[in-house]
């Protein structure tokens, strides 16, 4: 008995000592102590697994367990069947239980492109794209949007958002220009405040140290480092030709702010700087980002970004892995053939082409983010957050953002009354145009699917619905998508609202050298505005060629890509709120002027950077009364 008891005690002691010694599992220890404890326990295979991010469609429980996969993502529109909160939770639980079935039980982190709300998910609040948010210039608004987005991402059980894009878009011909806040670096810098919303705001700010407050927040990702918005002719993923001083001043400066605010991760740009692919640029990644800027989170590649180091893409994968990892990239967004990536990287380490120090640096950074964000303590989706997806308070916030992102560019023909604010109690109005009654078109790319699409793709309020809700019950609202000549006149309406714009697009598919108004926007404007007083609302990811048609319009509003809350537009055009937005982009006259940015010599825009009219509601009402009584 005594012997057995002693043995039991011994065993007990042994177990508790062993547990105690697992410092990395002890949340009361700081992240650095936990890393120092965990890293030496890891085999090369376990380390390389952490450096791997693969797409959900190629993974399952066994793959997570057997390859020690450190991170999972989904491409735009790659969603679990049904796209419900339950489906997301189930998928994440499966992946996570695979990770936790490994020897060291290191949890995976799941990343998603939540670039204007949690935009892949049905029923999520869709916020305006960054091009509209830039107009507001309001860091506090961005912080509130970041906080709401974090909750909607957590609603699906996800812990990591590939956001914010802090590109300074210098040429609207670029297909990703709408993902940029502005052509002005200062505006982009200020709006990195969204990071405090996504991740929380540290009480003890130590520049460079990643920070995620708790499990209501997510790890953020500043992207795409660096120069993505400066490519030749705005060609996506192309070459940014600029000297180092201007690269820093125009494109890199927002990273100073993101890093100071504790951003957890930085994504590398597909583009090149003076002919060298960023994914291969050791100087800018290791020397500048990690050493000079003291960034201590992890660096992630873009989707197949390392493949494109070689041409044709992926033709020498060994070279891609070697170059990217030695340049300083810590986690590779593979995304599909993770087995080849793992075996190439393993071989390159075993043969001495990549040092163990480099691997340890990468894994240290990845673990630092995982420990800091509390992933070991709460690895699984928490049902308590489900209620935040598409919450009314978030929709109200998105509506506020829409209101404040609108820019009034024309109000009334010269010498005549302003058209805005519109009357809500007139007898008859026409609402026309491709974008008047289409949630998908007003949300743009990166909505439910990668490119986005037209139609009732998710919950929201179209502009037509918002108009119907806003006007008096006695007002007749006539809706005609493509009015023919004579239609508007025949209706005897008091005025028309014409909503036209671009189709949804993403990345290279949005590159456009002509920037003309598509989807029969021009004939629609001509047919309606020639016959009745009209307000034209443009839904687009960037300024378009508008000068030739401007004389036809009585009023003109740039609404960018407003997202799901169309009522933000009617709040302002009917005068419940005043316009307050001013352009955060230069409105060019002709594409042959591009690139043209504020401060350039020979600056000759249609509307300059910073332009935006106000409607002083009270004053216009007074004038109207005055005129009538006279
Ligand atoms: C950036 O924020 C600072 C501090 O709030 C403010 O003074 C400055 O005007 C802002 N700059 C821009 C371009 O919005
Ligand atoms: C802030 O954090 C740094 C780095 O983690 C640490 O050295 C410093 O003591 C902290 N300061 C306070 C006031 O907690
Ligand atoms: C830039 O685009 C041109 C034209 O498509 C292409 O030939 C060139 O390889 C691209 N350069 C880079 C660095 O991607
Ligand atoms: C691929 O890259 C590796 C590593 O740089 C090099 O040794 C090899 O020769 C390349 N293979 C081809 C076919 O170019
Ligand atoms: C403008 O460019 C886009 C994108 O390349 C193309 O689809 C469209 O047809 C062009 N429009 C005109 C009028 O040339």
XYZ file of C-alpha atoms and ligand atoms in Angstrom:
700
model
C 0.000 0.000 0.000
C 2.635 2.391 1.121
C 4.608 1.630 -1.928
C 1.653 2.089 -4.207
C 0.791 5.368 -2.515
C 4.338 6.580 -2.858
C 4.352 5.589 -6.488
C 1.060 7.384 -7.061
C 2.406 10.488 -5.356
C 5.526 10.275 -7.402
C 3.579 9.911 -10.596
C 1.384 12.805 -9.570
C 4.367 14.950 -8.849
C 5.935 13.930 -12.097
C 2.816 14.881 -14.027
C 2.411 18.224 -12.278
C 6.067 19.050 -12.705
C 5.775 18.137 -16.346
C 2.671 20.345 -16.712
C 4.324 23.133 -14.763
C 7.281 22.903 -17.011
C 5.073 23.390 -20.052
C 5.430 27.125 -19.671
C 4.037 27.665 -23.147
C 0.643 26.420 -22.012
C 0.541 28.807 -19.066
C -1.409 31.972 -19.945
C 0.060 33.833 -16.980
C 3.471 33.740 -18.659
C 4.290 36.451 -21.157
C 4.428 35.659 -24.849
C 8.236 35.760 -25.060
C 8.650 33.226 -22.234
C 6.090 30.966 -23.851
C 7.891 31.164 -27.201
C 11.252 30.370 -25.579
C 9.692 27.316 -23.998
C 7.832 26.068 -27.061
C 10.266 26.702 -29.901
C 13.008 24.280 -28.709
C 10.410 21.532 -28.327
C 9.465 21.761 -32.010
C 10.739 19.494 -34.776
C 11.535 20.907 -38.215
C 8.274 19.453 -39.542
C 6.308 21.177 -36.789
C 8.055 24.477 -37.510
C 7.486 24.307 -41.246
C 3.852 23.409 -40.621
C 3.469 26.697 -38.731
C 4.882 28.517 -41.742
C 2.145 27.073 -43.965
C -1.181 28.654 -44.794
C -3.453 26.591 -47.051
C -6.919 26.942 -48.524
C -9.907 25.349 -46.757
C -10.863 23.242 -49.802
C -7.638 21.195 -49.692
C -7.659 20.591 -45.939
C -9.402 18.352 -43.459
C -8.898 17.107 -39.899
C -6.173 14.637 -40.863
C -4.197 17.126 -42.977
C -4.211 19.658 -40.156
C -2.930 17.018 -37.758
C -0.422 15.285 -40.005
C 1.156 18.391 -41.555
C 0.940 20.655 -38.460
C -0.715 23.318 -40.667
C -0.348 26.665 -38.885
C -3.034 28.618 -40.692
C -6.044 28.192 -42.970
C -7.740 30.697 -45.261
C -10.464 30.840 -47.818
C -10.257 32.562 -51.160
C -12.927 35.173 -51.963
C -16.243 33.343 -52.195
C -14.836 29.982 -51.052
C -17.285 29.250 -48.266
C -18.590 26.181 -46.434
C -21.848 24.818 -47.837
C -24.815 26.978 -46.889
C -22.613 29.905 -45.807
C -24.319 29.964 -42.403
C -22.747 30.683 -39.023
C -23.297 27.013 -38.118
C -21.433 25.872 -41.238
C -18.478 28.183 -40.498
C -18.291 27.033 -36.878
C -18.440 23.374 -37.837
C -15.642 23.787 -40.382
C -13.439 25.736 -37.971
C -13.998 23.210 -35.189
C -12.930 20.392 -37.509
C -9.724 22.157 -38.536
C -8.937 23.220 -34.992
C -9.486 19.790 -33.494
C -7.033 18.434 -36.082
C -4.451 21.006 -34.942
C -5.085 20.268 -31.288
C -4.672 16.541 -31.915
C -0.954 17.129 -32.533
C 1.799 16.436 -30.026
C 2.304 20.086 -29.052
C -1.315 21.175 -29.572
C -0.519 24.441 -31.313
C -3.810 25.940 -32.536
C -4.245 27.049 -36.134
C -5.410 30.585 -36.951
C -7.982 31.109 -39.700
C -7.731 34.139 -41.985
C -10.380 35.761 -44.205
C -10.610 38.764 -46.521
C -12.863 40.912 -44.358
C -12.150 44.060 -46.351
C -15.495 45.881 -46.026
C -17.144 44.037 -43.191
C -17.030 40.228 -43.081
C -17.925 40.362 -46.759
C -17.832 36.661 -47.716
C -20.577 35.811 -45.287
C -24.299 35.908 -46.088
C -26.127 38.490 -44.016
C -23.014 40.328 -42.824
C -23.072 44.117 -42.753
C -21.343 45.371 -45.902
C -19.534 48.636 -45.186
C -18.493 51.073 -47.931
C -15.244 50.133 -49.649
C -12.162 52.097 -48.577
C -12.411 54.586 -51.460
C -15.605 55.897 -49.811
C -14.268 55.756 -46.260
C -11.294 57.876 -47.313
C -13.712 60.716 -48.075
C -14.716 60.888 -44.401
C -11.103 61.327 -43.254
C -12.378 60.305 -39.820
C -10.094 57.984 -37.832
C -12.711 57.467 -35.131
C -15.276 56.263 -37.678
C -12.707 53.804 -39.038
C -11.983 52.560 -35.546
C -15.685 51.921 -34.939
C -15.984 50.117 -38.291
C -12.958 48.006 -37.367
C -14.555 47.033 -34.046
C -17.833 46.076 -35.738
C -15.965 44.093 -38.393
C -13.976 42.235 -35.730
C -17.222 41.169 -34.048
C -18.756 40.023 -37.351
C -15.597 38.044 -38.138
C -15.681 36.487 -34.654
C -19.350 35.679 -35.251
C -18.128 33.095 -37.768
C -15.426 31.855 -35.369
C -12.600 33.422 -37.402
C -9.624 35.101 -35.663
C -7.706 36.830 -38.445
C -8.705 39.446 -41.071
C -6.611 40.315 -44.136
C -7.338 43.983 -43.570
C -6.683 46.911 -43.792
C -5.377 47.599 -47.293
C -3.185 50.659 -46.755
C -2.235 51.156 -50.394
C -1.864 54.712 -51.594
C -3.565 54.402 -55.007
C -1.886 56.836 -57.365
C -3.694 55.763 -60.539
C -7.420 55.000 -60.726
C -6.853 52.699 -63.700
C -5.727 50.164 -61.083
C -8.368 47.467 -60.465
C -7.806 47.636 -56.716
C -8.019 51.408 -56.410
C -11.290 51.096 -54.448
C -9.408 49.154 -51.759
C -7.315 52.285 -51.118
C -8.513 55.138 -48.914
C -6.895 57.864 -50.949
C -4.166 59.106 -53.261
C -3.003 61.136 -50.236
C -0.601 59.320 -47.971
C -1.681 61.470 -45.028
C -5.276 60.278 -45.284
C -4.172 56.644 -45.538
C -1.903 57.132 -42.519
C -4.693 58.564 -40.380
C -7.142 55.833 -41.332
C -4.830 53.056 -40.135
C -6.834 53.780 -36.964
C -9.079 50.918 -38.152
C -6.365 48.664 -36.689
C -7.316 49.783 -33.165
C -10.883 48.795 -33.979
C -9.946 45.379 -35.349
C -7.343 44.458 -32.735
C -8.028 46.769 -29.803
C -5.820 49.529 -28.498
C -2.908 48.622 -26.253
C -2.541 50.570 -23.007
C 1.211 50.129 -23.256
C 2.093 51.042 -26.806
C 5.398 49.559 -27.866
C 5.929 50.175 -31.541
C 6.357 46.965 -33.476
C 4.890 44.566 -30.920
C 1.729 42.857 -32.201
C -1.355 43.394 -30.088
C -4.797 41.753 -30.056
C -6.776 42.692 -26.943
C -9.015 39.646 -26.470
C -11.215 37.135 -28.240
C -13.710 39.782 -29.342
C -10.937 41.175 -31.542
C -9.027 39.754 -34.520
C -5.463 39.856 -35.770
C -5.206 42.451 -38.551
C -3.022 42.539 -41.659
C -1.555 45.666 -43.222
C -1.258 45.121 -46.980
C 0.272 45.076 -49.547
C 3.848 45.884 -48.638
C 4.902 47.980 -50.460
C 4.140 50.133 -53.499
C 1.042 48.205 -54.662
C -0.748 51.462 -55.528
C 2.078 52.919 -57.572
C 2.430 50.569 -60.536
C 2.932 51.685 -64.135
C -0.423 52.705 -65.697
C -2.153 51.218 -62.653
C -1.540 47.704 -63.986
C -2.252 45.260 -61.159
C 0.784 43.444 -59.753
C 3.095 45.369 -62.086
C 6.195 47.461 -61.548
C 6.400 50.492 -59.263
C 9.162 52.687 -60.609
C 10.153 55.203 -57.966
C 13.229 56.171 -55.972
C 13.617 54.991 -52.384
C 12.863 58.374 -50.871
C 9.496 58.651 -52.637
C 8.688 54.989 -52.028
C 9.008 55.718 -48.321
C 7.187 59.053 -48.430
C 4.238 57.974 -50.584
C 3.800 54.233 -50.079
C 5.684 53.086 -46.984
C 4.685 55.793 -44.512
C 1.306 54.179 -43.644
C 3.265 51.129 -42.436
C 4.971 53.316 -39.829
C 1.529 53.980 -38.369
C 0.245 50.415 -38.738
C 3.334 49.084 -36.969
C 3.136 51.735 -34.256
C -0.485 50.675 -33.681
C 0.526 47.054 -33.116
C -0.611 45.464 -36.370
C -0.072 41.700 -36.082
C 0.796 40.839 -39.658
C 1.945 42.426 -42.917
C 1.153 40.991 -46.360
C 3.624 41.315 -49.200
C 2.598 42.909 -52.498
C 2.534 41.037 -55.796
C 4.053 44.107 -57.401
C 7.714 44.810 -58.067
C 9.807 47.755 -56.959
C 12.078 48.942 -59.771
C 11.859 45.527 -61.395
C 12.385 43.362 -58.301
C 9.404 41.337 -57.096
C 8.447 42.377 -53.585
C 8.112 38.689 -52.644
C 11.831 38.373 -53.326
C 12.951 41.666 -51.820
C 15.132 40.898 -48.818
C 16.161 44.517 -48.399
C 12.623 45.858 -48.018
C 11.298 42.897 -46.009
C 14.159 41.999 -43.689
C 16.331 45.102 -43.530
C 13.615 47.744 -43.629
C 10.379 46.209 -42.335
C 11.803 43.901 -39.696
C 15.027 45.637 -38.666
C 14.572 49.368 -39.265
C 10.835 49.536 -38.577
C 11.111 46.946 -35.782
C 8.057 45.004 -36.964
C 7.770 41.968 -34.668
C 4.611 40.330 -35.973
C 4.733 37.968 -38.955
C 5.082 38.614 -42.659
C 2.726 36.672 -44.917
C 2.896 36.188 -48.677
C -0.043 36.888 -50.956
C -1.998 34.040 -52.604
C 0.509 32.141 -54.814
C 2.658 35.232 -54.437
C 5.880 33.258 -54.228
C 5.037 31.240 -57.349
C 5.057 34.483 -59.321
C 8.680 35.150 -58.447
C 9.424 32.910 -61.418
C 8.018 33.320 -64.888
C 5.890 31.563 -65.976
C 4.390 31.475 -62.508
C 5.527 28.483 -60.457
C 7.962 27.245 -63.113
C 10.760 26.909 -60.565
C 9.098 26.375 -57.233
C 12.349 25.529 -55.488
C 13.665 28.931 -56.435
C 10.412 30.571 -55.290
C 10.513 28.975 -51.840
C 14.214 29.650 -51.404
C 13.993 33.273 -52.452
C 10.802 34.130 -50.549
C 11.788 32.537 -47.243
C 15.291 33.961 -47.380
C 13.833 37.371 -48.222
C 12.121 37.189 -44.833
C 8.557 35.972 -45.486
C 7.399 34.003 -42.440
C 4.148 32.410 -43.527
C 3.396 31.319 -47.091
C -0.172 31.559 -48.401
C 0.446 28.531 -50.585
C -2.620 28.114 -51.084
C -3.303 24.657 -52.597
C -0.258 22.408 -53.024
C 0.982 22.634 -49.447
C 2.655 19.246 -49.729
C 5.083 20.466 -52.398
C 5.762 23.626 -50.439
C 6.470 21.690 -47.260
C 8.751 19.202 -48.996
C 10.672 21.923 -50.884
C 11.175 23.991 -47.744
C 12.198 20.921 -45.742
C 14.758 19.951 -48.350
C 16.145 23.498 -48.607
C 16.651 23.588 -44.832
C 18.147 20.104 -44.672
C 20.566 20.944 -47.485
C 21.595 24.181 -45.787
C 20.168 26.660 -48.323
C 17.878 28.099 -45.683
C 19.257 28.477 -42.164
C 17.622 27.227 -39.002
C 17.864 30.788 -37.681
C 15.632 31.967 -40.497
C 13.081 29.237 -39.716
C 13.211 30.079 -36.007
C 12.694 33.764 -36.723
C 9.603 32.918 -38.780
C 8.130 30.547 -36.188
C 8.910 32.924 -33.310
C 6.915 35.642 -35.050
C 3.979 33.358 -35.815
C 3.881 32.060 -32.226
C 4.179 35.619 -30.910
C 0.957 36.546 -32.708
C -0.799 33.356 -31.605
C 0.177 33.803 -27.939
C -0.579 37.519 -27.925
C -4.060 37.037 -29.311
C -4.928 34.359 -26.737
C -5.390 31.674 -29.390
C -4.103 28.897 -27.122
C -6.703 29.814 -24.501
C -9.652 30.211 -26.890
C -9.001 28.196 -30.018
C -12.637 27.383 -30.865
C -15.518 29.494 -32.220
C -17.604 31.081 -29.471
C -21.350 31.000 -30.122
C -21.822 34.120 -28.018
C -20.572 36.224 -30.944
C -23.097 34.876 -33.471
C -25.537 37.663 -32.654
C -23.212 40.290 -34.102
C -23.451 39.168 -37.728
C -25.421 41.864 -39.567
C -26.461 43.419 -36.226
C -28.753 46.461 -36.393
C -26.172 48.645 -34.639
C -23.598 47.687 -37.285
C -26.021 48.484 -40.097
C -26.638 51.869 -38.479
C -22.885 52.439 -38.395
C -22.559 51.454 -42.064
C -25.414 53.851 -42.899
C -23.572 56.652 -41.105
C -20.437 55.787 -43.083
C -22.396 55.943 -46.362
C -23.868 59.354 -45.472
C -20.459 60.769 -44.755
C -18.715 59.232 -47.777
C -20.917 60.944 -50.381
C -19.457 63.839 -52.336
C -21.756 66.419 -53.919
C -20.024 67.574 -57.103
C -22.761 69.590 -58.791
C -26.002 71.076 -57.482
C -28.072 73.022 -59.997
C -27.394 74.383 -63.447
C -25.604 77.671 -63.540
C -27.991 80.495 -62.711
C -30.778 78.216 -61.522
C -31.966 76.798 -58.195
C -30.037 73.969 -56.558
C -31.799 70.635 -57.080
C -30.764 69.204 -53.717
C -32.077 68.590 -51.192
C -34.825 66.765 -53.049
C -38.402 67.115 -51.957
C -39.909 64.063 -50.253
C -43.465 65.173 -50.819
C -43.628 65.775 -54.514
C -46.293 63.875 -56.452
C -44.184 61.760 -58.780
C -40.525 60.846 -59.215
C -38.591 58.545 -61.495
C -35.813 56.267 -60.226
C -33.756 54.913 -63.111
C -30.493 53.255 -64.012
C -28.592 49.978 -63.815
C -27.607 50.498 -60.158
C -30.889 51.850 -58.740
C -32.240 48.586 -57.376
C -29.300 46.234 -57.034
C -27.623 45.314 -53.736
C -24.833 43.439 -55.518
C -23.858 46.385 -57.729
C -23.855 48.856 -54.846
C -21.568 46.540 -52.828
C -18.972 46.000 -55.598
C -16.186 43.400 -55.608
C -15.244 41.270 -52.596
C -18.896 40.721 -51.695
C -20.116 37.135 -51.161
C -17.886 36.154 -54.108
C -14.429 37.385 -55.093
C -15.663 39.573 -57.964
C -19.030 40.332 -56.413
C -22.066 40.130 -58.695
C -25.299 41.902 -59.472
C -28.618 41.033 -57.859
C -29.974 40.370 -54.382
C -26.798 38.627 -53.286
C -27.173 39.428 -49.572
C -29.312 41.325 -47.100
C -29.430 45.094 -47.501
C -31.397 48.103 -48.682
C -31.161 49.109 -52.334
C -31.279 52.777 -53.274
C -34.754 52.328 -54.792
C -36.014 50.712 -51.575
C -34.438 53.517 -49.577
C -36.165 56.120 -51.786
C -39.523 54.381 -51.344
C -38.994 54.347 -47.566
C -37.989 58.000 -47.491
C -40.660 59.753 -49.583
C -44.134 60.595 -48.391
C -46.788 57.900 -48.808
C -48.526 59.984 -51.454
C -45.446 60.210 -53.684
C -45.543 57.910 -56.684
C -42.151 56.300 -57.394
C -41.727 55.076 -60.973
C -38.843 52.630 -61.443
C -37.395 52.001 -64.888
C -33.986 50.385 -65.269
C -33.206 51.530 -68.807
C -35.640 54.288 -69.786
C -35.924 54.860 -73.548
C -36.071 58.324 -75.114
C -39.447 59.911 -74.404
C -40.134 57.833 -71.295
C -39.134 60.399 -68.697
C -41.030 63.186 -70.423
C -44.183 61.069 -70.767
C -44.314 60.452 -67.019
C -44.734 64.064 -65.958
C -42.447 63.477 -62.979
C -41.096 66.326 -60.854
C -37.567 64.989 -61.001
C -35.564 61.820 -61.628
C -32.872 60.018 -59.661
C -30.504 58.226 -62.047
C -28.172 55.652 -60.500
C -25.438 54.362 -62.808
C -21.921 53.047 -62.459
C -19.377 50.284 -62.799
C -19.966 46.535 -62.643
C -18.337 44.758 -59.679
C -14.746 43.628 -60.174
C -11.664 42.566 -58.236
C -7.925 42.810 -58.738
C -6.554 42.479 -62.287
C -10.057 42.102 -63.737
C -10.747 45.653 -62.626
C -7.779 47.170 -64.457
C -9.188 49.614 -66.985
C -7.399 51.975 -69.337
C -10.455 53.902 -70.582
C -12.478 54.490 -67.348
C -15.646 55.135 -69.316
C -19.084 54.752 -67.772
C -20.305 51.249 -68.744
C -23.600 49.332 -68.497
C -25.575 51.792 -70.642
C -24.930 54.500 -68.092
C -24.415 57.166 -70.728
C -27.621 56.530 -72.749
C -29.521 56.348 -69.463
C -28.241 59.775 -68.425
C -28.946 61.167 -71.891
C -32.455 59.734 -72.077
C -33.538 60.917 -68.647
C -31.617 64.096 -67.987
C -32.529 65.579 -71.357
C -36.217 65.368 -70.447
C -36.626 66.010 -66.724
C -34.633 67.543 -63.874
C -32.231 64.890 -62.710
C -29.839 63.895 -59.959
C -27.173 61.446 -61.130
C -25.644 59.185 -58.484
C -22.479 57.381 -59.559
C -21.667 53.991 -58.007
C -18.023 53.293 -58.804
C -14.713 52.261 -57.364
C -13.001 55.390 -58.710
C -13.599 58.591 -60.658
C -14.742 57.934 -64.243
C -14.798 60.066 -67.403
C -17.781 62.299 -66.649
C -16.970 65.752 -68.024
C -18.837 65.371 -71.371
C -22.106 64.442 -69.621
C -21.940 66.845 -66.699
C -23.857 69.656 -68.477
C -26.842 67.299 -68.842
C -27.069 66.711 -65.102
C -28.790 69.061 -62.688
C -26.988 67.475 -59.767
C -24.205 64.915 -59.444
C -23.165 62.817 -56.446
C -20.242 60.381 -56.172
C -21.341 57.528 -53.897
C -18.370 55.167 -54.499
C -19.206 51.569 -53.471
C -21.528 52.175 -50.534
C -22.323 48.579 -49.526
C -25.502 47.151 -48.084
C -27.006 50.275 -46.499
C -28.591 52.320 -49.308
C -30.520 54.450 -46.807
C -27.309 56.355 -46.124
C -27.782 57.901 -49.565
C -31.422 58.916 -49.101
C -30.565 60.369 -45.664
C -28.522 62.995 -47.468
C -30.160 63.601 -50.854
C -33.498 64.341 -49.144
C -31.825 66.734 -46.726
C -32.117 64.928 -43.378
C -28.330 65.290 -43.232
C -26.031 67.637 -45.076
C -23.310 66.555 -47.462
C -19.971 66.726 -45.712
C -17.697 64.649 -47.950
C -14.842 66.124 -49.949
C -12.858 64.252 -52.592
C -9.991 62.088 -51.337
C -9.095 61.464 -54.983
C -8.494 63.791 -57.891
C -11.316 63.732 -60.450
C -9.525 63.769 -63.794
C -10.967 65.047 -67.066
C -9.418 62.585 -69.506
C -7.479 59.334 -69.027
C -4.549 60.766 -70.964
C -3.923 62.990 -67.907
C -3.261 59.946 -65.702
C -1.547 59.516 -63.393
C -2.496 62.884 -61.931
C -2.450 63.451 -58.193
C -2.816 66.465 -55.931
C 0.410 68.435 -55.798
C 1.500 67.428 -59.306
C 2.727 70.092 -61.705
C 0.201 70.802 -64.502
C -2.637 69.764 -62.198
C -5.766 70.315 -64.268
C -8.575 68.180 -62.841
C -12.314 68.329 -63.463
C -12.767 68.450 -59.677
C -9.677 68.894 -57.521
C -8.733 66.790 -54.524
C -10.637 68.196 -51.533
C -13.606 69.459 -53.586
C -17.139 68.884 -52.359
C -20.257 71.062 -52.192
C -22.466 71.436 -49.159
C -26.235 71.732 -49.107
C -27.186 73.928 -46.272
C -30.674 72.572 -45.856
C -32.005 75.445 -43.794
C -30.632 78.060 -46.123
C -32.029 76.460 -49.283
C -35.440 76.104 -47.679
C -35.325 79.731 -46.658
C -34.372 80.814 -50.182
C -37.156 78.754 -51.676
C -39.700 80.290 -49.296
C -38.332 83.710 -49.982
C -38.587 83.241 -53.708
C -42.122 81.893 -53.568
C -43.365 84.637 -51.286
C -41.776 87.245 -53.513
C -4.656 63.481 -39.753
O -4.939 63.533 -38.370
C -4.383 64.664 -37.712
C -4.622 64.498 -36.234
O -5.958 64.244 -35.973
C -5.011 65.925 -38.282
O -4.468 67.054 -37.685
C -4.744 65.953 -39.784
O -5.414 67.064 -40.339
C -5.246 64.688 -40.441
N -4.835 64.692 -41.830
C -5.656 64.368 -42.812
C -5.088 64.454 -44.173
O -6.806 64.008 -42.644
C 5.546 48.288 -22.011
O 5.966 47.166 -22.790
C 7.376 47.049 -22.887
C 7.692 45.917 -23.865
O 6.851 44.824 -23.667
C 7.958 46.822 -21.498
O 9.362 46.732 -21.591
C 7.568 47.989 -20.604
O 7.998 47.730 -19.295
C 6.055 48.185 -20.599
N 5.733 49.405 -19.868
C 4.769 49.438 -18.954
C 4.533 50.779 -18.324
O 4.118 48.475 -18.636
C 4.028 44.661 -66.426
O 3.071 44.491 -67.448
C 3.647 44.225 -68.702
C 2.546 44.256 -69.721
O 1.525 43.368 -69.385
C 4.376 42.883 -68.649
O 4.985 42.599 -69.866
C 5.437 42.965 -67.559
O 6.053 41.713 -67.402
C 4.833 43.379 -66.254
N 5.870 43.616 -65.284
C 5.851 43.119 -64.066
C 7.005 43.457 -63.210
O 4.952 42.415 -63.653
C 15.499 26.310 -60.018
O 16.073 27.049 -58.951
C 17.111 26.368 -58.278
C 17.478 27.147 -57.051
O 17.890 28.442 -57.376
C 18.270 26.180 -59.252
O 19.303 25.525 -58.618
C 17.773 25.388 -60.434
O 18.775 25.294 -61.391
C 16.534 26.012 -61.067
N 15.981 25.104 -62.039
C 15.683 25.478 -63.255
C 15.074 24.420 -64.137
O 15.866 26.602 -63.688
C -12.732 49.904 -71.311
O -11.871 48.944 -70.697
C -12.547 47.828 -70.161
C -11.544 46.994 -69.385
O -10.452 46.687 -70.174
C -13.230 47.062 -71.278
O -13.920 45.955 -70.756
C -14.204 47.982 -71.973
O -14.776 47.341 -73.082
C -13.516 49.267 -72.440
N -14.537 50.194 -72.896
C -14.401 50.892 -73.989
C -15.528 51.796 -74.313
O -13.420 50.808 -74.709
